[in-house]
Amino acid sequence: MKNTVKFVMIAAIALSITSCGNDKKNNNEGEDALVEERMVDEQEMEGMDHMDGADMDHSMHTDAEMKTDNAALSFEDENVAAVWNAYNSVRLALIASDPAKAKQEAANLAMIFDESNAKLKSAASAIAASEDLKVQRTAFSQFSNAAEAYFKGTLNSGTLYKQHCPMAFDGKGGDWLSNEAAIKNPYYGDQMLTCGSVTATITK
């Protein structure tokens, strides 16, 4: 009987020792696994951050390329080239919402025309006659509509982009011409600088 009790006690002690060892081993394995898992997660996060940065850089470069897509323009007639330069200066002044500058540049634009281009001269003069941005922008829209065929007829090289803002003039919409594909809205300026889209391209 005593031998049986001793055997049971020894067996219980051995079982207890074995069980504690397994638990400790399991705990160590669990801790090792957690450490490894954390290391993997950190590496993955670092990899994702690197990829996101690369993607962001690529996106920024793409945007920059679009914004600097300036078309090199030349015209067969020197007067038309002068009209384009003055027109573009008026456009940039309206984008900047600078009525004094728009007035000055429009006066230069109007001086180029004689009576054979009465409609264009009249629209340019209307811009130059006012320092009210709303009036200037309305006249600029009229000039842009009339000038499309004028520029197209003597374009020698490069690309003109016809652009449209559907919200201009109380939803009636307004067109303008630009030498770049990126939208810079002359009818709203900073209020809605990128409102609009390219509706046609004029190339030679």
C-alpha positions as semicolon CSV with decimal commas, in nm:
position;residue;x (nm);y (nm);z (nm)
1;M;0,000;0,000;0,000
2;K;0,282;0,237;0,091
3;N;0,459;0,152;-0,233
4;T;0,143;0,231;-0,427
5;V;0,106;0,568;-0,252
6;K;0,472;0,650;-0,318
7;F;0,432;0,558;-0,685
8;V;0,121;0,776;-0,719
9;M;0,299;1,071;-0,551
10;I;0,608;1,031;-0,770
11;A;0,390;1,010;-1,079
12;A;0,196;1,321;-0,973
13;I;0,516;1,517;-0,909
14;A;0,662;1,409;-1,244
15;L;0,343;1,501;-1,423
16;S;0,341;1,837;-1,251
17;I;0,704;1,908;-1,347
18;T;0,639;1,802;-1,707
19;S;0,327;2,016;-1,726
20;C;0,504;2,330;-1,595
21;G;0,783;2,276;-1,846
22;N;0,534;2,251;-2,129
23;D;0,352;2,561;-2,009
24;K;0,676;2,757;-1,988
25;K;0,777;2,631;-2,331
26;N;0,439;2,722;-2,470
27;N;0,461;3,066;-2,311
28;N;0,809;3,117;-2,456
29;E;0,692;3,000;-2,796
30;G;0,394;3,233;-2,769
31;E;0,616;3,526;-2,675
32;D;0,860;3,443;-2,957
33;A;0,572;3,421;-3,199
34;L;0,440;3,761;-3,086
35;V;0,782;3,919;-3,124
36;E;0,820;3,772;-3,473
37;E;0,470;3,883;-3,564
38;R;0,542;4,238;-3,447
39;M;0,863;4,245;-3,648
40;V;0,682;4,127;-3,962
41;D;0,407;4,386;-3,909
42;E;0,662;4,664;-3,868
43;Q;0,845;4,555;-4,182
44;E;0,519;4,543;-4,376
45;M;0,424;4,889;-4,250
46;E;0,763;5,026;-4,352
47;G;0,720;4,868;-4,695
48;M;0,373;5,015;-4,733
49;D;0,495;5,359;-4,626
50;H;0,773;5,338;-4,884
51;M;0,531;5,232;-5,157
52;D;0,284;5,505;-5,064
53;G;0,562;5,761;-5,078
54;A;0,670;5,637;-5,419
55;D;0,313;5,644;-5,544
56;M;0,267;5,993;-5,403
57;D;0,584;6,115;-5,572
58;H;0,466;5,965;-5,901
59;S;0,128;6,134;-5,862
60;M;0,291;6,468;-5,785
61;H;0,516;6,440;-6,089
62;T;0,216;6,351;-6,307
63;D;0,021;6,651;-6,179
64;A;0,319;6,878;-6,234
65;E;0,355;6,753;-6,590
66;M;-0,011;6,824;-6,661
67;K;0,010;7,173;-6,515
68;T;0,313;7,264;-6,724
69;D;0,171;7,129;-7,050
70;N;0,234;7,458;-7,230
71;A;0,179;7,453;-7,604
72;A;0,439;7,629;-7,819
73;L;0,231;7,847;-8,049
74;S;0,324;8,028;-8,366
75;F;0,107;8,207;-8,619
76;E;0,156;8,286;-8,988
77;D;0,060;8,649;-8,933
78;E;0,251;8,874;-8,692
79;N;-0,063;9,070;-8,606
80;V;-0,241;8,750;-8,506
81;A;0,056;8,656;-8,287
82;A;0,033;8,998;-8,120
83;V;-0,342;8,949;-8,070
84;W;-0,281;8,611;-7,910
85;N;-0,020;8,752;-7,671
86;A;-0,250;9,036;-7,566
87;Y;-0,551;8,804;-7,537
88;N;-0,352;8,566;-7,320
89;S;-0,245;8,855;-7,097
90;V;-0,611;8,952;-7,049
91;R;-0,694;8,588;-6,969
92;L;-0,420;8,573;-6,703
93;A;-0,538;8,902;-6,550
94;L;-0,893;8,768;-6,522
95;I;-0,764;8,443;-6,368
96;A;-0,589;8,662;-6,109
97;S;-0,912;8,865;-6,067
98;D;-0,715;9,181;-6,141
99;P;-0,950;9,425;-6,318
100;A;-0,690;9,703;-6,352
101;K;-0,448;9,469;-6,529
102;A;-0,728;9,326;-6,746
103;K;-0,827;9,682;-6,845
104;Q;-0,470;9,771;-6,942
105;E;-0,407;9,452;-7,142
106;A;-0,745;9,477;-7,316
107;A;-0,662;9,832;-7,426
108;N;-0,345;9,696;-7,588
109;L;-0,554;9,422;-7,749
110;A;-0,811;9,666;-7,891
111;M;-0,541;9,886;-8,045
112;I;-0,421;9,600;-8,269
113;F;-0,750;9,575;-8,460
114;D;-0,875;9,796;-8,738
115;E;-1,234;9,824;-8,859
116;S;-1,205;9,502;-9,062
117;N;-1,228;9,317;-8,729
118;A;-1,494;9,539;-8,574
119;K;-1,650;9,263;-8,362
120;L;-1,320;9,167;-8,196
121;K;-1,222;9,531;-8,152
122;S;-1,558;9,608;-7,990
123;A;-1,530;9,319;-7,743
124;A;-1,173;9,410;-7,650
125;S;-1,275;9,775;-7,607
126;A;-1,561;9,669;-7,378
127;I;-1,311;9,493;-7,150
128;A;-1,087;9,802;-7,151
129;A;-1,379;10,038;-7,080
130;S;-1,461;9,887;-6,741
131;E;-1,296;9,790;-6,414
132;D;-1,593;9,574;-6,316
133;L;-1,478;9,211;-6,330
134;K;-1,827;9,088;-6,419
135;V;-1,846;9,322;-6,719
136;Q;-1,491;9,238;-6,824
137;R;-1,555;8,865;-6,805
138;T;-1,872;8,893;-7,012
139;A;-1,687;9,086;-7,283
140;F;-1,396;8,842;-7,266
141;S;-1,637;8,554;-7,330
142;Q;-1,774;8,736;-7,635
143;F;-1,423;8,801;-7,761
144;S;-1,325;8,434;-7,708
145;N;-1,623;8,310;-7,908
146;A;-1,542;8,540;-8,199
147;A;-1,164;8,482;-8,185
148;E;-1,167;8,103;-8,225
149;A;-1,193;8,114;-8,605
150;Y;-0,955;8,410;-8,617
151;F;-0,675;8,220;-8,444
152;K;-0,752;7,890;-8,614
153;G;-0,715;8,040;-8,961
154;T;-0,354;8,145;-8,913
155;L;-0,221;7,893;-8,661
156;N;0,118;7,778;-8,785
157;S;0,221;7,532;-8,512
158;G;0,132;7,428;-8,159
159;T;-0,200;7,360;-7,991
160;L;-0,481;7,582;-7,869
161;Y;-0,716;7,433;-7,611
162;K;-1,079;7,538;-7,619
163;Q;-1,203;7,518;-7,260
164;H;-1,548;7,549;-7,109
165;C;-1,691;7,632;-6,767
166;P;-2,053;7,513;-6,738
167;M;-2,122;7,730;-6,430
168;A;-2,019;8,065;-6,577
169;F;-2,280;8,337;-6,636
170;D;-2,547;8,187;-6,412
171;G;-2,519;7,839;-6,559
172;K;-2,522;7,946;-6,925
173;G;-2,156;7,849;-6,953
174;G;-1,856;8,023;-7,099
175;D;-1,568;7,931;-7,331
176;W;-1,213;8,056;-7,360
177;L;-0,890;7,961;-7,535
178;S;-0,567;7,859;-7,368
179;N;-0,219;7,744;-7,465
180;E;-0,218;7,483;-7,187
181;A;-0,437;7,185;-7,112
182;A;-0,462;7,256;-6,739
183;I;-0,779;7,443;-6,646
184;K;-0,734;7,793;-6,504
185;N;-1,075;7,954;-6,504
186;P;-1,085;8,323;-6,607
187;Y;-1,453;8,354;-6,510
188;Y;-1,408;8,265;-6,143
189;G;-1,037;8,295;-6,065
190;D;-0,948;8,161;-5,720
191;Q;-1,313;8,099;-5,635
192;M;-1,324;7,801;-5,873
193;L;-0,988;7,797;-6,045
194;T;-1,009;7,447;-6,190
195;C;-1,378;7,443;-6,280
196;G;-1,409;7,345;-6,645
197;S;-1,281;7,107;-6,908
198;V;-1,114;7,094;-7,249
199;T;-1,386;7,063;-7,512
200;A;-1,173;7,087;-7,828
201;T;-0,818;7,122;-7,947
202;I;-0,703;7,336;-8,239
203;T;-0,378;7,211;-8,390
204;K;-0,174;7,264;-8,702
